Amino acid sequence: MMGIFDKFKKKKEVKRPNLIVFEKGNVDNDYANFELKIKPRISIDEDFPQEAYQLLAGRRKEMLGQIEEIIFRNYLDETSEDLSSEVGCFPDIRYFTGNYYVVYESYGFTYRDKNYRPYHIKNGQYRNVSYKGNERQESYLPLDSDEITKYYNIFIQVGLTGMESGQEEDYMSLDLVTEIASLEDEFEFEVLSHGVM
């Protein structure tokens, strides 16, 4: 039997990510923000096939579903051991509204060798740039090299809103990236960085 006070106890509401979709067009393809309330900026590399972009655009719900799990796990789940509990730290879970929107999307290619080192095309060759200490090192492979695998590279930046000043506004940006060898592969987004907006 329910105690007399049990019905007055309010269970704390868990914040889940909620996608805000802005309807206003982005005529100049600017970076979106909460104040502008425009559709995301989209960048597609010139050698990226339109059919590939259309197919990936058709999987956008799947991409955003995975991104929402990352947002929840890393920034909204109060039981997460990854969150800092120090006052004055950034990001502070108390300020998040749970709302997010897409700021920027980029579609291109990454080329990787058998050791998963990244290459890009420069002067008709694959080029890798790395550093050993302060020393810059470059290595090249021919475009017909069987050492290289071509990956579809998808970068998505989202903005998370917060109530730091008492009204909803931009609070944090979150950069995520995934690479897939084929257009049917599963997405595995990784967090590149987060920062103040």
Short mmCIF file of C-alpha atoms in Angstrom, two decimals:
data_model
loop_
_atom_site.label_atom_id
_atom_site.label_comp_id
_atom_site.label_asym_id
_atom_site.label_seq_id
_atom_site.Cartn_x
_atom_site.Cartn_y
_atom_site.Cartn_z
CA MET A 1 0.00 0.00 0.00
CA MET A 2 1.23 3.46 -0.89
CA GLY A 3 2.13 5.69 2.03
CA ILE A 4 0.38 9.03 2.35
CA PHE A 5 3.51 10.99 1.40
CA ASP A 6 4.66 8.70 -1.41
CA LYS A 7 2.31 10.27 -3.93
CA PHE A 8 3.85 13.67 -3.20
CA LYS A 9 7.38 12.46 -3.81
CA LYS A 10 8.39 13.61 -7.22
CA LYS A 11 10.77 11.43 -9.15
CA LYS A 12 13.56 13.52 -10.64
CA GLU A 13 13.03 13.79 -14.38
CA VAL A 14 15.86 12.38 -16.47
CA LYS A 15 16.87 14.74 -19.27
CA ARG A 16 17.04 13.03 -22.65
CA PRO A 17 18.46 14.70 -25.75
CA ASN A 18 15.79 16.53 -27.74
CA LEU A 19 16.57 17.59 -31.32
CA ILE A 20 15.46 21.09 -32.28
CA VAL A 21 14.94 21.41 -36.03
CA PHE A 22 15.01 24.97 -37.32
CA GLU A 23 12.88 25.60 -40.41
CA LYS A 24 14.48 28.88 -41.47
CA GLY A 25 16.68 28.43 -44.55
CA ASN A 26 20.43 28.99 -44.45
CA VAL A 27 20.81 31.05 -47.62
CA ASP A 28 24.48 31.96 -47.13
CA ASN A 29 25.43 28.50 -45.73
CA ASP A 30 26.56 30.09 -42.45
CA TYR A 31 27.32 28.25 -39.23
CA ALA A 32 24.05 27.90 -37.34
CA ASN A 33 23.51 29.01 -33.76
CA PHE A 34 20.60 29.12 -31.34
CA GLU A 35 20.08 32.85 -31.85
CA LEU A 36 19.94 32.63 -35.67
CA LYS A 37 17.64 29.56 -35.61
CA ILE A 38 18.64 28.46 -39.14
CA LYS A 39 19.19 25.11 -40.82
CA PRO A 40 22.71 23.65 -40.49
CA ARG A 41 25.67 24.62 -42.65
CA ILE A 42 26.46 21.72 -45.02
CA SER A 43 29.81 21.16 -46.71
CA ILE A 44 30.27 18.42 -49.33
CA ASP A 45 33.72 17.84 -50.85
CA GLU A 46 33.69 18.42 -54.61
CA ASP A 47 34.75 14.81 -55.32
CA PHE A 48 32.05 13.40 -53.00
CA PRO A 49 29.35 11.74 -55.17
CA GLN A 50 25.86 13.24 -54.87
CA GLU A 51 24.37 9.72 -54.75
CA ALA A 52 26.55 8.90 -51.72
CA TYR A 53 25.43 12.09 -49.98
CA GLN A 54 21.75 11.29 -50.71
CA LEU A 55 22.16 7.78 -49.30
CA LEU A 56 23.82 9.11 -46.14
CA ALA A 57 21.19 11.83 -45.81
CA GLY A 58 18.63 9.00 -45.82
CA ARG A 59 20.43 7.53 -42.79
CA ARG A 60 20.46 10.83 -40.88
CA LYS A 61 17.97 9.59 -38.25
CA GLU A 62 20.31 6.68 -37.52
CA MET A 63 23.30 9.07 -37.20
CA LEU A 64 21.42 11.41 -34.86
CA GLY A 65 20.21 8.47 -32.77
CA GLN A 66 23.80 7.49 -32.09
CA ILE A 67 24.79 11.10 -31.42
CA GLU A 68 21.91 11.40 -28.92
CA GLU A 69 23.22 8.36 -27.02
CA ILE A 70 26.66 10.01 -26.84
CA ILE A 71 25.11 13.28 -25.62
CA PHE A 72 23.08 11.45 -22.97
CA ARG A 73 25.91 9.21 -21.78
CA ASN A 74 28.57 11.95 -21.68
CA TYR A 75 26.62 15.08 -20.68
CA LEU A 76 23.11 14.38 -19.33
CA ASP A 77 23.26 11.11 -17.37
CA GLU A 78 23.80 12.10 -13.75
CA THR A 79 24.88 8.55 -12.89
CA SER A 80 27.80 8.71 -15.35
CA GLU A 81 31.22 8.34 -13.75
CA ASP A 82 32.71 10.43 -16.59
CA LEU A 83 31.11 13.68 -15.41
CA SER A 84 33.05 16.01 -13.16
CA SER A 85 31.21 17.03 -10.02
CA GLU A 86 33.44 20.03 -9.28
CA VAL A 87 31.68 23.38 -9.03
CA GLY A 88 32.81 25.81 -11.70
CA CYS A 89 33.89 23.11 -14.14
CA PHE A 90 32.80 23.05 -17.78
CA PRO A 91 30.50 21.61 -18.85
CA ASP A 92 28.26 21.75 -15.81
CA ILE A 93 25.46 19.18 -16.08
CA ARG A 94 23.07 21.44 -14.13
CA TYR A 95 22.88 23.95 -16.99
CA PHE A 96 21.98 21.57 -19.86
CA THR A 97 18.37 21.74 -21.07
CA GLY A 98 18.66 18.50 -23.04
CA ASN A 99 17.92 20.42 -26.27
CA TYR A 100 20.40 20.25 -29.13
CA TYR A 101 20.49 21.19 -32.81
CA VAL A 102 22.80 20.55 -35.77
CA VAL A 103 25.25 23.39 -36.43
CA TYR A 104 27.37 21.96 -39.24
CA GLU A 105 27.71 18.81 -41.35
CA SER A 106 30.65 17.88 -43.55
CA TYR A 107 30.95 14.97 -46.01
CA GLY A 108 34.25 13.97 -47.56
CA PHE A 109 36.86 11.25 -47.74
CA THR A 110 39.76 10.11 -45.59
CA TYR A 111 42.42 7.79 -46.96
CA ARG A 112 44.24 5.45 -44.56
CA ASP A 113 47.13 3.05 -44.91
CA LYS A 114 47.29 -0.45 -43.41
CA ASN A 115 48.45 1.09 -40.08
CA TYR A 116 45.37 3.39 -40.13
CA ARG A 117 47.50 6.51 -40.64
CA PRO A 118 45.51 9.26 -42.44
CA TYR A 119 46.46 10.50 -45.91
CA HIS A 120 45.04 13.17 -48.17
CA ILE A 121 45.58 13.82 -51.85
CA LYS A 122 48.25 16.42 -52.63
CA ASN A 123 49.90 17.03 -56.02
CA GLY A 124 48.54 13.80 -57.50
CA GLN A 125 49.74 11.57 -54.63
CA TYR A 126 48.59 10.39 -51.23
CA ARG A 127 50.41 12.36 -48.53
CA ASN A 128 50.71 11.70 -44.80
CA VAL A 129 52.03 14.38 -42.47
CA SER A 130 53.23 13.40 -39.00
CA TYR A 131 55.47 14.83 -36.32
CA LYS A 132 58.27 13.28 -34.32
CA GLY A 133 58.83 15.84 -31.59
CA ASN A 134 58.96 19.15 -33.47
CA GLU A 135 60.19 17.51 -36.65
CA ARG A 136 57.61 17.39 -39.45
CA GLN A 137 57.68 14.24 -41.54
CA GLU A 138 55.89 13.61 -44.83
CA SER A 139 55.41 10.32 -46.62
CA TYR A 140 53.90 9.79 -50.06
CA LEU A 141 52.20 6.92 -51.87
CA PRO A 142 51.01 6.77 -55.50
CA LEU A 143 47.27 7.07 -56.18
CA ASP A 144 47.14 3.45 -57.41
CA SER A 145 48.68 2.15 -54.16
CA ASP A 146 47.02 -0.94 -52.70
CA GLU A 147 48.22 0.24 -49.28
CA ILE A 148 45.40 2.79 -49.11
CA THR A 149 41.74 2.31 -48.15
CA LYS A 150 39.25 5.08 -48.90
CA TYR A 151 36.77 5.93 -46.13
CA TYR A 152 33.68 8.12 -46.18
CA ASN A 153 34.28 10.77 -43.54
CA ILE A 154 31.26 12.36 -41.83
CA PHE A 155 31.76 15.25 -39.42
CA ILE A 156 28.82 16.65 -37.45
CA GLN A 157 28.87 19.56 -35.03
CA VAL A 158 25.92 20.01 -32.70
CA GLY A 159 25.04 22.83 -30.32
CA LEU A 160 23.67 22.00 -26.87
CA THR A 161 21.62 24.64 -25.11
CA GLY A 162 21.80 25.60 -21.48
CA MET A 163 20.10 27.83 -18.90
CA GLU A 164 23.24 29.40 -17.42
CA SER A 165 21.80 32.93 -17.40
CA GLY A 166 18.17 32.02 -16.71
CA GLN A 167 17.08 31.75 -20.34
CA GLU A 168 17.80 29.09 -22.93
CA GLU A 169 20.85 29.88 -25.06
CA ASP A 170 23.90 28.24 -26.64
CA TYR A 171 25.97 26.50 -23.98
CA MET A 172 28.30 23.96 -25.61
CA SER A 173 29.35 22.78 -29.05
CA LEU A 174 30.15 19.12 -29.63
CA ASP A 175 32.21 17.86 -32.60
CA LEU A 176 31.72 14.25 -33.71
CA VAL A 177 33.22 12.21 -36.54
CA THR A 178 32.78 8.77 -38.06
CA GLU A 179 34.46 6.95 -40.94
CA ILE A 180 32.90 4.11 -42.90
CA ALA A 181 34.45 2.02 -45.68
CA SER A 182 31.11 1.35 -47.34
CA LEU A 183 27.84 3.29 -47.36
CA GLU A 184 26.06 0.39 -45.63
CA ASP A 185 28.50 0.17 -42.69
CA GLU A 186 27.43 0.89 -39.13
CA PHE A 187 28.26 4.36 -37.85
CA GLU A 188 30.59 4.65 -34.88
CA PHE A 189 30.74 8.33 -34.00
CA GLU A 190 33.54 9.52 -31.76
CA VAL A 191 33.74 12.79 -29.86
CA LEU A 192 36.54 14.95 -31.26
CA SER A 193 36.04 17.86 -28.89
CA HIS A 194 33.57 19.98 -26.96
CA GLY A 195 33.76 23.66 -26.18
CA VAL A 196 31.99 26.80 -25.03
CA MET A 197 29.59 28.34 -27.56
#
